[in-house]
Coordinates of C-alpha atoms in Angstrom, one line a residue:
Chain A
X296 CA 0.0 0.0 0.0
X297 CA 1.1 3.6 -0.7
X298 CA 1.9 5.9 2.2
X299 CA -0.9 8.5 2.7
X300 CA 0.2 12.0 3.6
X301 CA -1.8 14.9 4.9
X302 CA -0.2 17.7 3.1
X303 CA -2.5 20.7 3.4
X304 CA -5.4 21.7 5.6
X305 CA -7.8 24.5 6.5
X306 CA -10.3 25.0 9.2
X307 CA -13.0 27.5 10.0
X308 CA -14.8 27.3 13.3
X309 CA -16.3 29.4 16.0
X310 CA -12.7 30.0 17.2
X311 CA -11.4 31.1 13.8
X312 CA -9.1 29.7 11.2
X313 CA -6.7 26.8 11.7
X314 CA -4.1 28.7 13.7
X315 CA -6.6 30.6 15.7
X316 CA -8.7 27.5 16.5
X317 CA -5.6 25.6 17.6
X318 CA -4.2 28.4 19.8
X319 CA -7.5 29.2 21.4
X320 CA -8.3 25.6 22.0
X321 CA -5.0 25.2 23.8
X322 CA -5.7 28.3 25.8
X323 CA -8.9 26.8 27.0
X324 CA -11.2 29.2 25.2
X325 CA -14.7 28.2 24.1
X326 CA -16.6 29.4 21.0
X327 CA -20.0 28.5 22.5
X328 CA -22.3 31.5 23.0
X329 CA -25.9 32.7 22.5
X330 CA -27.5 31.8 19.2
X331 CA -28.4 35.0 17.3
X332 CA -29.6 34.0 13.8
X333 CA -32.9 32.3 14.8
X334 CA -35.3 32.4 17.7
X335 CA -34.4 29.8 20.4
X336 CA -37.4 30.5 22.6
X337 CA -39.0 27.1 22.2
X338 CA -35.8 25.0 22.8
X339 CA -34.0 23.6 25.8
X340 CA -30.9 25.6 25.1
X341 CA -30.1 29.1 23.8
X342 CA -26.4 28.2 23.0
X343 CA -24.3 27.0 20.2
X344 CA -20.8 27.5 18.8
X345 CA -21.6 29.7 15.9
X346 CA -19.3 31.6 13.5
X347 CA -19.6 35.4 13.5
X348 CA -20.5 37.0 10.2
X349 CA -21.9 34.1 8.3
X350 CA -24.6 35.6 6.1
X351 CA -27.4 34.2 4.1
X352 CA -28.3 36.6 1.4
X353 CA -30.4 36.2 -1.8
X354 CA -30.2 32.5 -2.8
X355 CA -27.0 31.9 -0.8
X356 CA -26.8 29.8 2.3
X357 CA -24.8 30.5 5.4
X358 CA -22.9 27.4 4.3
X359 CA -21.7 29.2 1.1
X360 CA -20.1 32.0 3.2
X361 CA -18.5 29.3 5.4
X362 CA -17.1 27.6 2.3
X363 CA -15.8 30.9 1.0
X364 CA -13.7 31.4 4.2
X365 CA -12.6 27.8 4.3
X366 CA -11.5 27.5 0.7
X367 CA -9.7 30.8 0.7
X368 CA -7.1 29.2 3.1
X369 CA -6.4 26.3 0.7
X370 CA -3.3 26.3 -1.6
X371 CA -3.7 25.4 -5.3
X372 CA -4.7 21.7 -5.7
X373 CA -2.8 19.1 -7.7
X374 CA -4.2 18.1 -11.1
X375 CA -6.7 15.3 -11.0
X376 CA -7.6 15.8 -7.3
X377 CA -10.7 14.0 -6.4
X378 CA -13.3 15.6 -4.1
X379 CA -15.0 13.9 -1.2
X380 CA -17.5 16.2 0.4
X381 CA -19.0 15.4 3.8
X382 CA -22.1 17.3 4.9
X383 CA -25.1 16.0 6.7
X384 CA -27.5 18.8 5.9
X385 CA -25.7 21.1 3.4
X386 CA -27.7 24.2 2.6
X387 CA -30.4 23.4 5.1
X388 CA -31.2 27.0 5.7
X389 CA -32.4 27.3 2.1
X390 CA -34.9 24.6 2.8
X391 CA -36.0 26.4 6.0
X392 CA -36.5 29.6 4.1
X393 CA -38.3 27.9 1.3
X394 CA -40.7 26.1 3.5
X395 CA -41.4 29.3 5.6
X396 CA -42.0 31.5 2.6
X397 CA -43.3 29.4 -0.3
X398 CA -44.0 25.9 1.1
X399 CA -41.2 24.6 -1.2
X400 CA -37.9 23.0 -0.4
X401 CA -35.7 25.6 -2.2
X402 CA -32.4 24.7 -3.6
X403 CA -31.4 22.4 -0.7
X404 CA -30.3 19.3 -2.6
X405 CA -26.7 18.3 -2.0
X406 CA -26.0 17.6 -5.7
X407 CA -26.0 21.3 -6.8
X408 CA -23.6 22.1 -3.9
X409 CA -21.4 19.3 -5.0
X410 CA -21.4 20.5 -8.6
X411 CA -20.7 24.1 -7.5
X412 CA -17.6 22.9 -5.5
X413 CA -16.4 20.7 -8.4
X414 CA -16.5 23.7 -10.8
X415 CA -14.9 26.1 -8.3
X416 CA -12.1 23.8 -7.3
X417 CA -11.4 22.2 -10.7
X418 CA -11.5 18.7 -9.1
X419 CA -12.8 15.5 -10.7
X420 CA -15.3 12.9 -9.7
X421 CA -16.8 14.5 -6.6
X422 CA -19.3 12.7 -4.3
X423 CA -20.9 13.6 -0.9
X424 CA -20.5 11.1 1.9
X425 CA -23.4 11.1 4.3
X426 CA -22.8 9.0 7.4
X427 CA -24.3 11.4 10.0
X428 CA -21.7 12.7 12.5
X429 CA -19.1 10.3 11.2
X430 CA -19.4 11.6 7.6
X431 CA -16.0 13.4 7.3
X432 CA -14.2 10.7 9.2
X433 CA -15.5 8.1 6.8
X434 CA -14.6 10.4 3.9
X435 CA -11.1 10.6 5.2
X436 CA -11.0 6.8 5.5
X437 CA -12.3 6.4 1.9
X438 CA -9.8 9.0 0.6
X439 CA -7.0 7.3 2.3
X440 CA -8.0 3.9 0.9
X441 CA -8.2 5.3 -2.6
X442 CA -4.6 6.7 -2.3
X443 CA -3.2 3.6 -0.5
X444 CA -4.5 1.3 -3.2
X445 CA -3.4 3.5 -6.1
X446 CA -6.9 4.6 -7.2
X447 CA -6.1 8.3 -6.7
X448 CA -3.0 10.4 -6.1
X449 CA -4.7 13.3 -4.4
X450 CA -8.1 13.5 -2.5
X451 CA -9.5 16.7 -1.0
X452 CA -11.9 16.0 1.9
X453 CA -14.2 18.8 2.9
X454 CA -16.5 18.5 5.9
X455 CA -18.9 21.3 6.5
X456 CA -22.2 21.9 8.4
X457 CA -24.0 24.9 9.8
X458 CA -26.1 25.6 12.9
X459 CA -29.7 25.7 11.7
X460 CA -33.0 25.8 13.4
X461 CA -33.8 22.6 11.7
X462 CA -31.1 20.6 13.5
X463 CA -31.3 22.7 16.7
X464 CA -35.0 21.9 17.1
X465 CA -34.4 18.3 16.4
X466 CA -31.8 17.7 19.1
X467 CA -33.9 19.8 21.5
X468 CA -36.9 17.5 20.7
X469 CA -34.8 14.4 21.1
X470 CA -33.7 15.7 24.5
X471 CA -30.1 15.2 23.4
X472 CA -29.1 18.8 23.9
X473 CA -27.7 20.3 27.1
X474 CA -29.3 23.5 28.5
X475 CA -25.7 24.7 29.3
X476 CA -22.5 24.4 27.3
X477 CA -21.7 20.7 26.9
X478 CA -19.3 18.8 29.2
X479 CA -17.7 15.9 27.4
X480 CA -16.6 13.0 29.6
X481 CA -17.8 14.8 32.7
X482 CA -19.5 12.6 35.3
X483 CA -22.4 15.0 35.2
X484 CA -22.7 15.6 31.5
X485 CA -26.2 16.1 30.2
X486 CA -26.2 16.5 26.5
X487 CA -24.5 18.1 23.5
X488 CA -24.1 21.6 22.2
X489 CA -24.3 22.2 18.5
X490 CA -21.6 24.0 16.6
X491 CA -20.9 25.0 13.0
X492 CA -17.7 24.8 11.0
X493 CA -15.7 23.4 8.2
X494 CA -12.5 21.6 7.6
X495 CA -10.6 20.7 4.5
X496 CA -7.7 18.2 4.3
X497 CA -5.7 17.3 1.2
X498 CA -4.5 13.7 1.2
X499 CA -1.8 12.7 -1.1
X500 CA 0.3 9.7 -2.1
X501 CA 3.8 10.2 -0.8
X502 CA 5.4 9.9 -4.2
X503 CA 3.0 12.5 -5.8
X504 CA 3.4 14.8 -2.8
X505 CA 7.2 14.6 -3.0
X506 CA 7.3 15.2 -6.7
X507 CA 5.0 18.3 -6.2
X508 CA 7.3 19.6 -3.4
X509 CA 4.8 19.2 -0.6
X510 CA 5.7 18.2 2.9
X511 CA 3.9 15.7 5.1
X512 CA 2.1 17.5 8.0
X513 CA 1.0 14.0 9.2
X514 CA 0.6 10.5 8.0
X515 CA -2.8 8.8 7.9
X516 CA -1.6 5.4 8.9
X517 CA -4.9 3.5 9.6
X518 CA -8.6 3.8 9.1
X519 CA -11.7 1.7 9.9
X520 CA -15.5 2.0 9.6
X521 CA -18.1 -0.3 11.2
X522 CA -21.8 -0.2 12.2
X523 CA -23.3 -1.2 15.5
X524 CA -26.4 -2.9 14.0
X525 CA -28.0 -2.0 17.3
X526 CA -30.2 1.2 17.2
X527 CA -30.5 4.2 14.9
X528 CA -30.1 7.0 17.4
X529 CA -28.5 5.3 20.4
X530 CA -25.0 3.8 20.4
X531 CA -24.4 0.1 21.4
X532 CA -23.6 0.2 25.1
X533 CA -20.6 -2.1 24.6
X534 CA -19.2 0.1 21.9
X535 CA -19.0 -3.0 19.5
X536 CA -19.0 -0.9 16.3
X537 CA -16.4 1.5 17.6
X538 CA -14.2 -1.3 18.8
X539 CA -14.4 -3.0 15.4
X540 CA -13.6 0.3 13.6
X541 CA -10.5 0.9 15.7
X542 CA -9.3 -2.7 15.3
X543 CA -9.6 -2.3 11.5
X544 CA -7.6 0.9 11.7
X545 CA -4.9 -0.8 13.7
X546 CA -4.8 -3.7 11.2
X547 CA -4.4 -1.3 8.3
X548 CA -1.7 0.6 10.2
X549 CA 0.0 -2.7 11.0
X550 CA 0.1 -1.6 14.6
X551 CA -0.8 -2.9 18.0
X552 CA -3.0 -1.1 20.5
X553 CA 0.1 -0.2 22.5
X554 CA 1.2 2.1 19.6
X555 CA -1.7 4.5 20.4
X556 CA -0.3 7.4 22.4
X557 CA -3.5 9.5 22.7
X558 CA -7.1 9.8 21.7
X559 CA -9.2 12.6 20.1
X560 CA -12.6 11.2 21.0
X561 CA -16.0 12.1 19.5
X562 CA -17.1 13.2 23.0
X563 CA -20.4 14.8 22.3
X564 CA -21.3 15.2 26.0
X565 CA -24.4 13.0 25.9
X566 CA -24.5 10.4 28.6
X567 CA -24.8 7.5 26.3
X568 CA -22.2 8.5 23.6
X569 CA -19.4 9.2 26.1
X570 CA -20.1 6.1 28.1
X571 CA -20.0 4.0 24.9
X572 CA -16.7 5.5 23.9
X573 CA -15.1 5.0 27.3
X574 CA -16.3 1.4 27.4
X575 CA -14.9 0.8 23.9
X576 CA -11.5 2.4 24.9
X577 CA -11.4 0.1 28.0
X578 CA -12.0 -2.9 25.7
X579 CA -9.2 -1.8 23.4
X580 CA -6.6 -0.4 25.8
X581 CA -7.5 -2.1 29.1
X582 CA -6.3 -0.2 32.1
X583 CA -3.5 1.5 30.2
X584 CA -3.8 5.3 30.8
X585 CA -4.1 6.6 27.3
X586 CA -4.6 10.4 27.4
X587 CA -8.0 11.4 26.0
X588 CA -9.6 14.7 25.0
X589 CA -12.5 16.0 23.0
X590 CA -13.0 19.4 21.4
X591 CA -16.8 19.8 21.4
X592 CA -16.9 21.6 24.7
X593 CA -15.2 24.5 22.8
X594 CA -16.3 24.0 19.2
X595 CA -19.7 22.4 19.7
X596 CA -20.8 19.4 17.7
X597 CA -20.2 20.3 14.1
X598 CA -21.9 17.2 12.7
X599 CA -20.5 16.1 9.3
X600 CA -17.6 18.5 9.7
X601 CA -16.5 17.1 13.1
X602 CA -14.2 14.4 11.8
X603 CA -12.1 16.5 9.5
X604 CA -11.8 19.4 12.0
X605 CA -10.7 17.0 14.7
X606 CA -8.3 15.3 12.3
X607 CA -6.7 18.8 11.6
X608 CA -6.4 19.4 15.3
X609 CA -4.9 16.0 15.8
X610 CA -2.2 16.9 13.3
X611 CA -1.4 19.9 15.4
X612 CA -1.4 17.8 18.5
X613 CA 1.2 15.4 17.0
X614 CA 3.4 18.3 15.9
X615 CA 3.3 20.0 19.3
X616 CA 3.2 17.0 21.6
X617 CA 0.1 18.1 23.4
X618 CA -3.6 17.4 23.5
X619 CA -5.9 20.4 23.9
X620 CA -8.0 20.7 27.1
X621 CA -11.4 19.1 27.3
X622 CA -13.4 22.3 27.9
X623 CA -16.4 21.9 30.2
X624 CA -14.9 19.1 32.1
X625 CA -15.0 19.3 35.9
X626 CA -15.1 15.8 37.3
X627 CA -14.0 13.1 34.9
X628 CA -16.3 10.1 34.4
X629 CA -14.9 7.3 36.5
X630 CA -15.1 5.0 33.4
X631 CA -12.1 7.0 31.9
X632 CA -9.0 4.8 32.4
X633 CA -6.5 7.5 31.4
X634 CA -6.0 11.2 31.9
X635 CA -8.8 13.5 30.6
X636 CA -8.4 17.1 31.8
X637 CA -9.6 20.6 31.5
X638 CA -5.9 21.5 31.1
X639 CA -3.6 20.5 28.1
X640 CA -2.2 17.0 28.3
X641 CA 1.2 16.0 27.1
X642 CA 1.3 13.5 24.2
X643 CA 4.1 10.9 23.9
X644 CA 5.5 9.7 20.6
X645 CA 3.1 7.3 18.9
X646 CA -0.1 7.2 16.9
X647 CA -3.1 9.5 17.7
X648 CA -6.5 7.9 17.4
X649 CA -9.4 10.1 16.2
X650 CA -12.9 8.6 16.4
X651 CA -16.4 9.7 15.5
X652 CA -19.8 8.0 15.7
X653 CA -23.3 8.9 14.4
X654 CA -27.0 8.2 13.9
X655 CA -27.6 4.9 12.1
X656 CA -25.1 3.3 14.5
X657 CA -22.1 4.2 12.3
X658 CA -18.5 4.6 13.7
X659 CA -15.2 5.7 12.1
X660 CA -11.7 5.6 13.4
X661 CA -8.5 7.2 12.1
X662 CA -4.9 6.6 13.2
X663 CA -2.6 9.6 12.5
X664 CA 1.2 9.6 12.8
X665 CA 3.7 12.4 13.0
X666 CA 4.5 14.1 9.7
X667 CA 8.1 12.8 9.2
X668 CA 9.6 11.3 6.2
X669 CA 10.4 7.7 6.9
Chain B
X225 CA -9.0 -3.6 -10.9
X226 CA -11.9 -4.3 -8.4
X227 CA -14.0 -7.3 -9.0
X228 CA -17.0 -9.0 -7.3
X229 CA -19.8 -11.5 -8.0
X230 CA -23.4 -10.6 -8.3
X231 CA -25.4 -12.5 -5.7
X232 CA -28.8 -11.0 -5.6
X233 CA -31.1 -8.1 -6.7
X234 CA -34.1 -6.5 -5.2
X235 CA -36.2 -3.5 -6.2
X236 CA -39.3 -1.4 -5.6
X237 CA -40.3 1.1 -8.3
X238 CA -43.6 2.6 -9.6
X239 CA -43.6 -0.3 -12.1
X240 CA -43.6 -2.9 -9.3
X241 CA -41.6 -4.9 -6.9
X242 CA -39.2 -7.7 -7.7
X243 CA -36.2 -9.9 -6.9
X244 CA -33.7 -11.4 -9.4
X245 CA -35.1 -14.9 -8.9
X246 CA -38.6 -13.7 -9.8
X247 CA -39.9 -13.4 -13.3
X248 CA -40.6 -9.7 -12.9
X249 CA -39.1 -7.1 -15.2
X250 CA -37.2 -4.1 -13.7
X251 CA -38.2 -0.7 -14.9
X252 CA -37.6 2.7 -13.3
X253 CA -40.5 4.9 -14.5
X254 CA -42.2 8.1 -13.2
X255 CA -45.4 7.5 -11.3
X256 CA -46.6 6.6 -7.8
X257 CA -45.1 3.8 -5.7
X258 CA -47.5 1.3 -4.2
X259 CA -48.1 1.6 -0.4
X260 CA -44.8 0.8 1.3
X261 CA -46.1 -2.0 3.5
X262 CA -44.0 -4.3 5.6
X263 CA -45.6 -7.3 3.8
X264 CA -43.9 -6.4 0.5
X265 CA -40.7 -7.9 1.8
X266 CA -41.2 -9.3 5.4
X267 CA -43.4 -12.1 6.5
X268 CA -42.7 -11.7 10.2
X269 CA -44.2 -8.8 12.2
X270 CA -41.9 -5.8 12.7
X271 CA -43.1 -3.4 15.3
X272 CA -40.6 -0.7 14.3
X273 CA -41.5 -0.7 10.6
X274 CA -44.5 1.5 11.2
X275 CA -42.3 4.2 12.7
X276 CA -40.1 4.5 9.7
X277 CA -40.5 7.4 7.3
X278 CA -41.3 6.7 3.6
X279 CA -37.7 7.0 2.4
X280 CA -36.5 4.5 5.0
X281 CA -39.4 2.1 4.2
X282 CA -38.5 2.2 0.5
X283 CA -34.8 1.6 1.1
X284 CA -35.3 -1.1 3.8
X285 CA -37.8 -3.0 1.6
X286 CA -35.6 -3.0 -1.5
X287 CA -32.6 -4.1 0.5
X288 CA -34.6 -6.9 2.1
X289 CA -35.6 -8.1 -1.3
X290 CA -32.0 -8.1 -2.5
X291 CA -30.8 -9.9 0.6
X292 CA -33.5 -12.5 0.1
X293 CA -32.5 -13.0 -3.5
X294 CA -28.9 -13.6 -2.4
X295 CA -30.0 -16.0 0.4
X296 CA -28.5 -13.6 3.0
X297 CA -31.6 -12.5 4.8
X298 CA -31.5 -15.1 7.6
X299 CA -28.8 -14.7 10.3
X300 CA -27.7 -15.7 13.7
X301 CA -24.3 -13.9 14.0
X302 CA -23.8 -10.4 12.9
X303 CA -22.0 -10.2 9.5
X304 CA -19.4 -7.8 8.2
X305 CA -21.5 -6.7 5.2
X306 CA -21.4 -3.1 4.0
X307 CA -24.3 -0.9 2.7
X308 CA -23.7 1.7 0.1
X309 CA -26.7 3.7 -1.2
X310 CA -26.7 6.4 -3.9
X311 CA -29.3 9.0 -3.5
X312 CA -30.0 12.4 -5.1
X313 CA -32.8 13.7 -2.9
X314 CA -32.0 11.7 0.3
X315 CA -34.3 12.5 3.1
X316 CA -35.7 15.7 1.5
X317 CA -39.4 14.7 1.8
X318 CA -38.9 13.7 5.4
X319 CA -37.0 17.0 6.0
X320 CA -40.1 18.9 4.8
X321 CA -42.4 16.8 6.9
X322 CA -40.2 17.3 10.0
X323 CA -39.9 21.1 9.5
X324 CA -43.7 21.3 9.2
X325 CA -43.7 20.1 12.9
X326 CA -41.2 22.8 13.8
X327 CA -43.0 25.8 12.2
X328 CA -46.0 26.0 14.6
X329 CA -45.4 26.9 18.3
X330 CA -41.8 27.9 17.7
X331 CA -40.5 24.4 17.6
X332 CA -42.2 23.2 20.8
X333 CA -44.0 20.5 18.8
X334 CA -41.0 19.3 16.8
X335 CA -41.2 15.6 16.2
X336 CA -38.2 13.7 17.6
X337 CA -39.2 10.6 15.7
X338 CA -39.3 12.3 12.3
X339 CA -36.0 14.1 13.1
X340 CA -34.2 10.8 13.5
X341 CA -35.0 10.1 9.8
X342 CA -33.8 13.5 8.4
X343 CA -30.5 11.9 7.5
X344 CA -30.0 10.1 4.2
X345 CA -28.1 7.3 6.0
X346 CA -30.6 6.5 8.8
X347 CA -32.4 3.8 6.7
X348 CA -29.0 2.0 6.4
X349 CA -28.9 1.7 10.2
X350 CA -32.4 0.3 10.1
X351 CA -31.4 -2.3 7.5
X352 CA -28.2 -3.1 9.5
X353 CA -30.2 -3.7 12.6
X354 CA -32.7 -6.0 10.9
X355 CA -30.1 -8.1 9.1
X356 CA -27.2 -7.9 11.6
X357 CA -24.8 -6.1 9.2
X358 CA -21.8 -4.4 10.8
X359 CA -19.9 -3.1 7.7
X360 CA -19.9 0.6 6.7
X361 CA -23.4 2.1 6.1
X362 CA -23.0 5.2 3.8
X363 CA -25.4 7.2 1.7
X364 CA -23.6 8.8 -1.3
X365 CA -24.7 11.8 -3.4
X366 CA -23.1 11.0 -6.7
X367 CA -22.1 14.1 -8.7
X368 CA -22.9 14.4 -12.4
X369 CA -19.5 12.9 -13.4
X370 CA -19.4 10.2 -10.8
X371 CA -22.1 7.8 -11.7
X372 CA -22.1 4.4 -9.9
X373 CA -19.7 5.7 -7.3
X374 CA -21.6 3.9 -4.6
X375 CA -21.0 0.6 -6.5
X376 CA -17.3 1.5 -6.7
X377 CA -17.3 2.1 -2.9
X378 CA -19.0 -1.2 -2.4
X379 CA -16.3 -3.1 -4.4
X380 CA -13.6 -1.2 -2.6
X381 CA -15.1 -2.4 0.6
X382 CA -15.0 -6.0 -0.6
X383 CA -11.6 -6.0 -2.1
X384 CA -9.6 -3.5 0.1
X385 CA -11.4 -4.0 3.4
X386 CA -12.4 -7.6 3.3
X387 CA -16.1 -7.2 3.7
X388 CA -18.1 -10.5 3.4
X389 CA -20.5 -8.9 1.0
X390 CA -21.7 -5.4 -0.1
X391 CA -25.2 -4.2 -0.8
X392 CA -25.1 -1.3 -3.3
X393 CA -27.8 0.5 -5.1
X394 CA -29.9 3.6 -5.2
X395 CA -32.9 4.9 -3.2
X396 CA -34.8 8.1 -4.1
X397 CA -38.2 9.7 -3.4
X398 CA -38.3 12.9 -5.5
X399 CA -40.2 15.9 -4.0
X400 CA -43.8 16.5 -5.0
X401 CA -44.0 18.0 -8.5
X402 CA -40.8 16.4 -9.7
X403 CA -40.8 14.3 -12.9
X404 CA -38.0 12.1 -11.6
X405 CA -39.0 8.5 -11.0
X406 CA -39.2 7.2 -7.5
X407 CA -37.8 3.9 -6.5
X408 CA -35.0 1.9 -5.0
X409 CA -32.9 -1.0 -6.2
X410 CA -30.0 -2.8 -4.6
X411 CA -27.5 -5.4 -5.7
X412 CA -25.8 -7.8 -3.3
X413 CA -22.2 -8.3 -4.4
X414 CA -19.9 -10.9 -2.9
X415 CA -16.1 -11.4 -3.3
X416 CA -14.8 -12.5 -6.7
X417 CA -14.3 -16.2 -7.1
X418 CA -11.3 -17.8 -8.7
X419 CA -11.9 -19.0 -12.3
X420 CA -14.5 -17.9 -14.8
X421 CA -17.3 -15.9 -13.2
X422 CA -20.4 -15.4 -15.4
X423 CA -21.8 -12.8 -12.9
X424 CA -18.7 -10.7 -12.5
X425 CA -19.0 -7.0 -11.7
X426 CA -15.8 -5.1 -12.4
X427 CA -14.6 -1.6 -11.8
X428 CA -11.9 -0.6 -14.3
X429 CA -9.0 1.7 -13.4
X430 CA -10.9 4.6 -15.0
X431 CA -13.7 3.9 -12.5
X432 CA -16.1 2.7 -15.3
X433 CA -18.1 -0.4 -14.5
X434 CA -18.7 -3.6 -16.4
X435 CA -21.2 -6.4 -15.7
X436 CA -20.3 -9.7 -17.3
X437 CA -17.9 -7.9 -19.6
X438 CA -20.5 -5.4 -20.8
X439 CA -20.0 -1.7 -19.9
X440 CA -22.9 0.0 -17.9
X441 CA -23.1 3.7 -17.2
X442 CA -25.8 4.2 -14.6
X443 CA -27.9 2.5 -11.9
X444 CA -31.1 1.8 -14.0
X445 CA -29.0 0.3 -16.8
X446 CA -26.9 -1.8 -14.4
X447 CA -30.0 -3.1 -12.5
X448 CA -31.8 -4.0 -15.7
X449 CA -28.7 -5.8 -17.0
X450 CA -28.3 -7.6 -13.7
X451 CA -31.9 -8.9 -13.8
X452 CA -31.4 -10.2 -17.3
X453 CA -28.1 -11.9 -16.3
X454 CA -29.6 -13.4 -13.1
X455 CA -32.1 -15.3 -15.3
X456 CA -29.6 -16.8 -17.7

């Protein structure tokens, strides 16, 4: 198999661009605040991690403004780059507007968004991967597979989703949303907080990257995807799907569980998700204290974008040797075997595991290694 | 090159319902689907089926027919089988139905049950639960120049990731007023066998697809060709 390099990345979150998001995460800041672009009077929370200045004008969605910011930070792409988009609800605000004003769905299909991106980026063969909150993790896994097996030399993965009343009302109705900013892996966590954001990662085959003069920011060494086959909105309590996904990732990487030095977990802050993850990590790593963190207490749950944003942060973690604090944490869940902290944690040499799970019982796992030529 | 073997076919369109082993013809035509009843594919009672939205019912029924055709509908142990569904409109109809529950009373009456089905991949989770399938479950919006990309992903899963089988196809319920045909059809594809395989599905290096050596360029053409092949 060919070596898969992460050569370029961009991020836009409630804490800013890639550099700003990383620095502010490390400093313990949170992007969660009052929601201002729709009424939250009927819902259990009034908070989300929104991005200032996203506008929806004319027939444009707030998602288009977010994409403008995200793509402005990307370098020119290699020829024949393939596009894997990962959005759960795309331009959902256009559907809201259409249904409010004309009883019609508006231009909310994903295919026009995909076609727009293909034209704009000059890429080939774009598809959108919808696997709920694991969408961009699975897009990264698929892109890595395509490169490793020689089916592509460069794959651009874009994950993007916005905070909309559509989704906000849904998590409120499901009673999955916390009335206060979420507290991943806290013993008293009580639900998620939504966020919006986008991430873009360029994956390249080592040989193609080297001939194009690109440096590896990280290696994507392993990947795995598996379903629980248990329930469509609740995770399997034993974490069977996540365990299977991580074991696949280890197999692809040719690594043992001992090679994992740290975990960037999904960590939504819901009682069931976090318990499932901690149970799965116990199964995988036993009592070994693997440092663990989650970013959603600062960035909110960015749905389809979560995986790629968290992968970008993982790249920075590997480079700096530290995991950002888990914002919102006060008392760690006793199920956590290793350190999880509201302060930054030090990260030893090794692989960083990044995981995400979603509705439909889907789980994705990525193993990232330090960006060194080897 | 990625290769697999066609094991089964199931579909539900405005022209009717069928499996590869049946004598029915496959056609994807505009019109109304019949009522999406559990009995179209399941003989046993299924308490959850009535809670599914129309998009999920359509997809689960077509997948059930395909798995029956392949003889993979019965199970005791969960299987590492992947689900790959192309869709253009996804859950758009359910999205509209759900948001209609949000508009009155400032969201206080929003339906949690409908919300769970406002993702294009939820029905894949429903199918995974019913048939014990633990491989990837992914809905794919195929761009204009990426037809059959869900089949390519299914074969990648078989060949690269060692899935026991893949179920790949399309599922679409166009919005009211659209002239697009509603329907779903799925193929069950198993790993390629050594020797001559008369039901071989192949993805060439340029990502084009051949069934039994004949090029196919889209889902309706592939399913129709697969039905003809299944009867020979």
